[in-house]
Structure formats: C-alpha cells, structure tokens
Amino acid sequence: MSALSFRNVWVEYGSQIVLERINIEIASGSFLSVVGPSGAGKSTFLRLILGQERPSQGAVLLDGKPFPAEPGPDRGIVFQRYSVFPHLSVLGNVLVSYEFEQRPFTARLFGAARRRAIEKSEALIEGVGLAEHRDKYPSALSGGMQQRLAIAQALARRPRVLLLDEPFGALDPGTRAQMHGLIKPLWRDLKMTIVMVTHDIREAFALATRLIALDRPRRDPQAPERYGAKITYDLDLTRDGAVPVLGFLKTGMG
Ligand SMILES: Nc1ncnc2c1ncn2[C@@H]1O[C@H](COP(=O)(O)OP(=O)(O)O)[C@@H](O)[C@H]1O
Ligand SMILES: [Mg+2]
C-alpha cells in the first residue's frame, strides 16, 4: 500500500517552476532518500508532504486521500538545525509533544495522564540515548544530542510519516554514524515511512530502501526559471545491482 502518492505535481512561484511533473508512489514503511543539487526543490518536496505547501497543479495523497488542510500529527519533521525549545529541559521537550496532542489549547496534563506521558517520554529519551541528560536544557547539550532530542520529540507524536531535512548535515562524522545507528532500528520498530533529504549519498545508501534524485534535466541559459526539477533517478536499494550506479550518481551531484 502506498502511504504517499504524487500525481503530476507541479510547484511554481510566479514564473519560476521549481518542481515539474512529479509522479511517485511511496510505499508505506519505506525509507526514501532524496538527493539533488542545492535549490533543486528537495525541501519543497518535503513541505508538500508536510502539507505546508500546495501543488500549483496535481495532487499529493496520503493513503489515497487528499491531505487535510493543516499539517497534522500524522506527519512529523526534523530539520538540519535543532528545533527544540530552549526554555524546556530534555524531558520537557518530549513531554510537550504529548501535552499538545492531548490538550491542544493548554498544553498541560495533570495526575495520572501526566504520569503516563512522563513514562512514555522517558522511554523515548532512553531510546535516543539521552536518559542521563533528562533534566538538562538544550544549551547544555552537544549538537548531536540536540538532534537526538529533536528526533525523540518528533517520534512522540507517533507520526506515520517522518520527514528528515538534512537532519545530520551539521554533525561531525562520528556523531553522524551514531545517528545512523539510532534511526534505522527506530524506523524498523515503529514501522514509519521516512523521507530523508541528504547531501551525503553514502548516508542514503546506508539507510534508505529507495533513492531518488531531483534535478533539472534541461536548462535554458536565457531563462533559468523555465524548467523545474524532475525525478531523474529512482533506485531500489533493496535489490542487488543498485550499487554500481553509485559512482555515476556521484559525478552527477553538485
Ligand atoms: N516560498 C518561496 N517563494 C519563492 N521561491 C521559493 C520559495 N521556497 C522555495 N523557493 C525556491 O524554490 C527553489 C527550491 O528550493 P528548495 O526546495 O529549498 O531547494 P533545496 O531544498 O533542494 O535546496 C529555490 O530556487 C528557492 O529559491
Ligand atoms: Mg533544502
């Protein structure tokens, strides 16, 4: 079953065509990686899934149905730069996700409901390896820890689709490898669909089940805005034989 379907999707800003004729079915439970040069429309692609962006033509469907008008808890996003609340502790940052879910107006839980939410938050914090930092504030955490916290916060909403926009791009290689070790089991255990934009093709190969490249196949030097990006590669990484294409792809990337 396809979690997400793009049907002839175009995104245009005035006379600038960003994405043109995007058609893709993203299977439920898959881990899709999106690569492409800067400005190709990768973040726009994610915003379409998040519901923050509307296609100028075509449709994006979630489980075969048009999107609700608002971004919902079924889709969560983690950006390259940590999006955690600086005035809340590690526990508070995860707890707030449960509070918003159950009490959208006051974001406050009391008594047994609060205790249950704390237990669930603590389990997630443990899952991302921050148990001993539970009461610290983000300013006392390293970049990698803040990013792990952002992931725990997104996971607390139990999204069906988790969107990652270059989530590990600002991290050093060692921390990045740790994050890879964290995200893959989470994806498997929680049976989420993940769509991850990355600059690092090796990262895509290490994590994803499918890789697409977004790029402009045609360029008009007189009118650079005239053509949008399309899906120029679509590789199934679960099959043997995908790897030889890697060298070819690398030379094509900016
Ligand atoms: N809100 C917007 N208004 C006008 N142009 C935009 C807007 N958002 C993105 N763009 C343009 O769309 C193109 C693709 O942007 P983006 O999706 O951020 O690319 P990427 O993430 O691949 O670097 C860029 O040329 C950018 O300037
Ligand atoms: Mg981007």
Coordinates of C-alpha atoms and ligand atoms in Angstrom, one line a residue:
M1 CA 0.0 0.0 0.0
S2 CA 1.3 3.4 -0.9
A3 CA 1.4 5.8 2.0
L4 CA 2.1 8.8 -0.3
S5 CA 1.3 9.4 -3.9
F6 CA 2.4 12.4 -6.0
R7 CA 0.2 12.7 -9.1
N8 CA 1.6 15.0 -11.8
V9 CA 2.7 17.5 -9.1
W10 CA 4.0 21.0 -10.2
V11 CA 5.2 23.8 -7.9
E12 CA 5.6 27.2 -9.3
Y13 CA 6.4 30.5 -7.7
G14 CA 5.3 33.2 -10.1
S15 CA 7.2 32.5 -13.3
Q16 CA 9.7 30.2 -11.6
I17 CA 9.0 26.5 -12.0
V18 CA 10.5 24.6 -9.0
L19 CA 9.1 21.1 -9.5
E20 CA 7.5 19.8 -12.6
R21 CA 5.5 16.7 -13.4
I22 CA 6.4 14.7 -10.2
N23 CA 4.9 11.3 -10.2
I24 CA 5.9 8.9 -7.4
E25 CA 4.2 6.3 -5.2
I26 CA 6.0 6.0 -1.8
A27 CA 5.2 2.6 -0.2
S28 CA 4.1 2.5 3.4
G29 CA 7.0 1.6 5.6
S30 CA 9.7 2.5 3.1
F31 CA 12.8 4.7 3.8
L32 CA 13.1 7.1 0.8
S33 CA 16.2 9.2 0.4
V34 CA 16.1 12.3 -1.7
V35 CA 19.3 13.8 -3.2
G36 CA 20.0 16.6 -5.6
P37 CA 21.8 19.9 -6.0
S38 CA 21.1 22.9 -3.9
G39 CA 17.9 24.7 -5.0
A40 CA 16.5 21.6 -6.8
G41 CA 13.4 21.6 -4.7
K42 CA 14.1 18.9 -2.1
S43 CA 12.8 20.9 0.8
T44 CA 9.8 21.9 -1.3
F45 CA 9.2 18.2 -1.9
L46 CA 9.1 17.6 1.9
R47 CA 6.9 20.6 2.5
L48 CA 4.4 19.2 0.1
I49 CA 4.2 16.0 2.2
L50 CA 4.0 18.0 5.4
G51 CA 1.1 20.0 4.0
Q52 CA 2.9 23.3 4.3
E53 CA 2.9 23.7 0.6
R54 CA 0.2 23.2 -2.0
P55 CA 0.9 22.0 -5.5
S56 CA 0.2 24.5 -8.3
Q57 CA -1.1 21.6 -10.3
G58 CA -1.6 17.9 -9.5
A59 CA -2.2 16.3 -6.1
V60 CA -0.3 14.7 -3.2
L61 CA -2.3 12.0 -1.5
L62 CA -1.9 10.4 1.9
D63 CA -3.3 6.8 1.9
G64 CA -5.1 7.6 -1.3
K65 CA -6.9 10.6 0.1
P66 CA -6.3 14.3 -0.3
F67 CA -4.4 16.0 2.5
P68 CA -6.2 17.7 5.4
A69 CA -5.8 21.4 5.1
E70 CA -3.4 21.7 8.0
P71 CA -0.2 19.9 8.8
G72 CA -1.2 17.1 11.2
P73 CA 0.3 14.8 13.8
D74 CA 0.5 12.0 11.3
R75 CA 3.5 13.8 9.7
G76 CA 6.5 15.0 11.7
I77 CA 9.6 16.8 10.5
V78 CA 13.2 17.2 11.8
F79 CA 15.3 19.9 10.3
Q80 CA 19.1 20.2 10.0
R81 CA 19.2 22.8 12.8
Y82 CA 17.7 21.7 16.0
S83 CA 14.2 22.7 16.5
V84 CA 13.9 22.1 20.2
F85 CA 12.6 24.6 22.8
P86 CA 15.5 26.2 24.6
H87 CA 13.4 27.0 27.7
L88 CA 12.4 23.4 28.3
S89 CA 14.5 20.5 29.7
V90 CA 15.1 17.3 27.7
L91 CA 12.1 15.7 29.4
G92 CA 10.0 18.9 29.0
N93 CA 10.8 19.0 25.2
V94 CA 9.4 15.5 24.7
L95 CA 6.6 15.8 27.2
V96 CA 5.3 18.9 25.4
S97 CA 4.5 16.7 22.4
Y98 CA 2.1 14.6 24.4
E99 CA 0.7 17.7 26.1
F100 CA -0.1 19.3 22.7
E101 CA -1.6 16.1 21.5
Q102 CA -3.9 15.6 24.4
R103 CA -4.5 19.2 25.4
P104 CA -4.1 21.2 22.2
F105 CA -5.1 24.5 23.9
T106 CA -3.5 24.5 27.3
A107 CA -0.6 22.0 26.6
R108 CA -0.9 20.9 30.3
L109 CA -1.5 17.4 31.7
F110 CA -2.2 16.5 35.3
G111 CA -2.3 13.5 37.6
A112 CA -2.4 10.0 36.0
A113 CA -2.4 11.4 32.4
R114 CA 0.8 13.4 33.2
R115 CA 2.5 10.4 34.8
R116 CA 1.8 8.2 31.8
A117 CA 3.1 10.9 29.4
I118 CA 6.2 11.2 31.5
E119 CA 6.8 7.4 31.4
K120 CA 6.4 7.4 27.6
S121 CA 8.7 10.4 27.3
E122 CA 11.3 8.8 29.4
A123 CA 11.2 5.6 27.3
L124 CA 11.8 7.7 24.1
I125 CA 14.6 9.7 25.8
E126 CA 16.2 6.4 26.7
G127 CA 15.7 5.2 23.1
V128 CA 17.7 8.1 21.7
G129 CA 20.4 7.7 24.4
L130 CA 19.7 10.8 26.5
A131 CA 18.5 9.1 29.7
E132 CA 21.2 10.6 31.8
H133 CA 20.6 14.1 30.4
R134 CA 16.8 14.1 31.2
D135 CA 16.9 17.3 33.2
K136 CA 19.4 19.3 31.2
Y137 CA 18.5 22.2 29.0
P138 CA 19.3 22.2 25.3
S139 CA 22.1 24.8 25.8
A140 CA 24.0 22.2 27.9
L141 CA 23.8 19.6 25.1
S142 CA 26.0 19.0 22.1
G143 CA 24.7 19.4 18.5
G144 CA 24.3 15.6 18.2
M145 CA 22.3 15.4 21.4
Q146 CA 20.0 18.2 20.5
Q147 CA 19.4 16.5 17.2
R148 CA 18.6 13.3 19.0
L149 CA 16.2 15.2 21.2
A150 CA 14.5 16.7 18.1
I151 CA 14.0 13.2 16.8
A152 CA 12.6 12.0 20.1
Q153 CA 10.2 15.0 20.1
A154 CA 9.1 14.2 16.5
L155 CA 8.6 10.5 17.4
A156 CA 6.5 11.3 20.5
R157 CA 3.7 12.3 18.1
R158 CA 3.9 8.8 16.6
P159 CA 3.9 10.1 13.0
R160 CA 3.1 7.7 10.2
V161 CA 5.5 9.7 8.0
L162 CA 8.7 11.1 9.4
L163 CA 10.4 13.8 7.3
L164 CA 14.1 14.5 7.7
D165 CA 15.6 17.5 6.0
E166 CA 19.3 17.0 6.1
P167 CA 18.9 16.0 9.7
F168 CA 22.6 15.0 10.3
G169 CA 24.2 17.6 8.0
A170 CA 25.5 19.7 10.8
L171 CA 27.0 16.9 12.7
D172 CA 30.6 15.6 12.8
P173 CA 31.2 12.2 11.1
G174 CA 31.4 10.2 14.3
T175 CA 28.1 11.6 15.7
R176 CA 26.5 11.1 12.3
A177 CA 27.4 7.4 12.3
Q178 CA 25.8 7.2 15.8
M179 CA 22.7 8.8 14.5
H180 CA 22.5 6.3 11.6
G181 CA 22.7 3.5 14.2
L182 CA 19.8 5.2 16.1
I183 CA 17.4 6.0 13.3
K184 CA 17.4 2.6 11.5
P185 CA 16.1 0.5 14.3
L186 CA 13.6 3.2 15.2
W187 CA 12.3 3.2 11.6
R188 CA 12.1 -0.6 11.7
D189 CA 10.4 -0.9 15.1
L190 CA 7.9 1.9 14.6
K191 CA 7.1 0.9 11.1
M192 CA 7.2 4.5 9.9
T193 CA 7.5 5.8 6.4
I194 CA 10.6 8.0 6.3
V195 CA 11.5 10.6 3.7
M196 CA 15.0 11.9 4.2
V197 CA 16.8 14.7 2.2
T198 CA 20.5 14.3 2.4
H199 CA 23.6 15.7 0.7
D200 CA 25.5 12.6 1.6
I201 CA 25.0 9.8 -0.9
R202 CA 26.7 7.3 1.3
E203 CA 24.2 8.2 4.0
A204 CA 21.4 7.5 1.6
F205 CA 22.9 4.1 0.8
A206 CA 23.4 3.2 4.4
L207 CA 19.9 3.9 5.5
A208 CA 17.4 4.0 2.7
T209 CA 15.4 1.4 0.8
R210 CA 15.0 3.7 -2.2
L211 CA 16.8 6.7 -3.5
I212 CA 15.5 9.4 -5.8
A213 CA 17.4 12.3 -7.3
L214 CA 15.7 15.6 -8.0
D215 CA 17.4 17.7 -10.7
R216 CA 16.7 19.9 -13.7
P217 CA 17.2 17.7 -16.8
R218 CA 17.0 20.8 -19.1
R219 CA 18.4 24.3 -18.7
D220 CA 17.7 27.4 -20.7
P221 CA 20.5 29.9 -20.0
Q222 CA 18.3 32.7 -21.2
A223 CA 15.5 31.7 -18.8
P224 CA 16.9 29.6 -16.0
E225 CA 13.5 29.6 -14.3
R226 CA 11.6 28.0 -17.2
Y227 CA 12.2 24.4 -16.3
G228 CA 11.6 22.7 -13.0
A229 CA 13.3 19.7 -11.4
K230 CA 12.1 16.2 -12.1
I231 CA 12.9 12.8 -10.6
T232 CA 16.0 12.0 -12.7
Y233 CA 16.9 8.7 -10.8
D234 CA 14.8 6.3 -8.9
L235 CA 16.8 3.4 -7.4
D236 CA 15.5 0.4 -5.4
L237 CA 18.3 0.0 -2.8
T238 CA 16.9 -3.3 -1.6
R239 CA 17.9 -5.1 -4.8
D240 CA 21.4 -6.2 -5.8
G241 CA 22.9 -4.2 -8.6
A242 CA 22.0 -0.8 -7.2
V243 CA 25.5 -0.1 -6.0
P244 CA 27.3 0.1 -9.4
V245 CA 25.1 3.2 -10.2
L246 CA 26.6 4.9 -7.2
G247 CA 29.7 6.2 -9.0
F248 CA 27.7 7.5 -11.8
L249 CA 25.3 9.3 -9.5
K250 CA 28.2 10.9 -7.5
T251 CA 29.6 12.6 -10.6
G252 CA 26.1 14.0 -11.4
M253 CA 25.8 15.7 -8.0
G254 CA 26.9 19.2 -7.2
Ligands
LIG1 N1 8.3 30.4 -0.6 C1 9.1 30.5 -1.7 N2 8.9 31.6 -2.6 C2 9.6 31.7 -3.7 N3 10.6 30.8 -4.1 C3 10.8 29.7 -3.2 C4 10.1 29.6 -2.0 N4 10.5 28.4 -1.4 C5 11.5 27.9 -2.2 N5 11.6 28.7 -3.3 C6 12.6 28.5 -4.4 O1 12.4 27.1 -4.8 C7 13.6 26.5 -5.2 C8 13.8 25.2 -4.5 O2 14.0 25.5 -3.1 P1 14.2 24.3 -2.1 O3 13.1 23.4 -2.1 O4 14.5 25.0 -0.7 O5 15.5 23.6 -2.6 P2 16.6 22.6 -2.0 O6 16.0 22.1 -0.6 O7 16.7 21.4 -2.9 O8 17.8 23.3 -1.8 C9 14.7 27.6 -4.9 O9 15.0 28.2 -6.1 C10 14.0 28.5 -4.0 O10 14.5 29.8 -4.2
MG2 MG 16.7 22.3 1.3

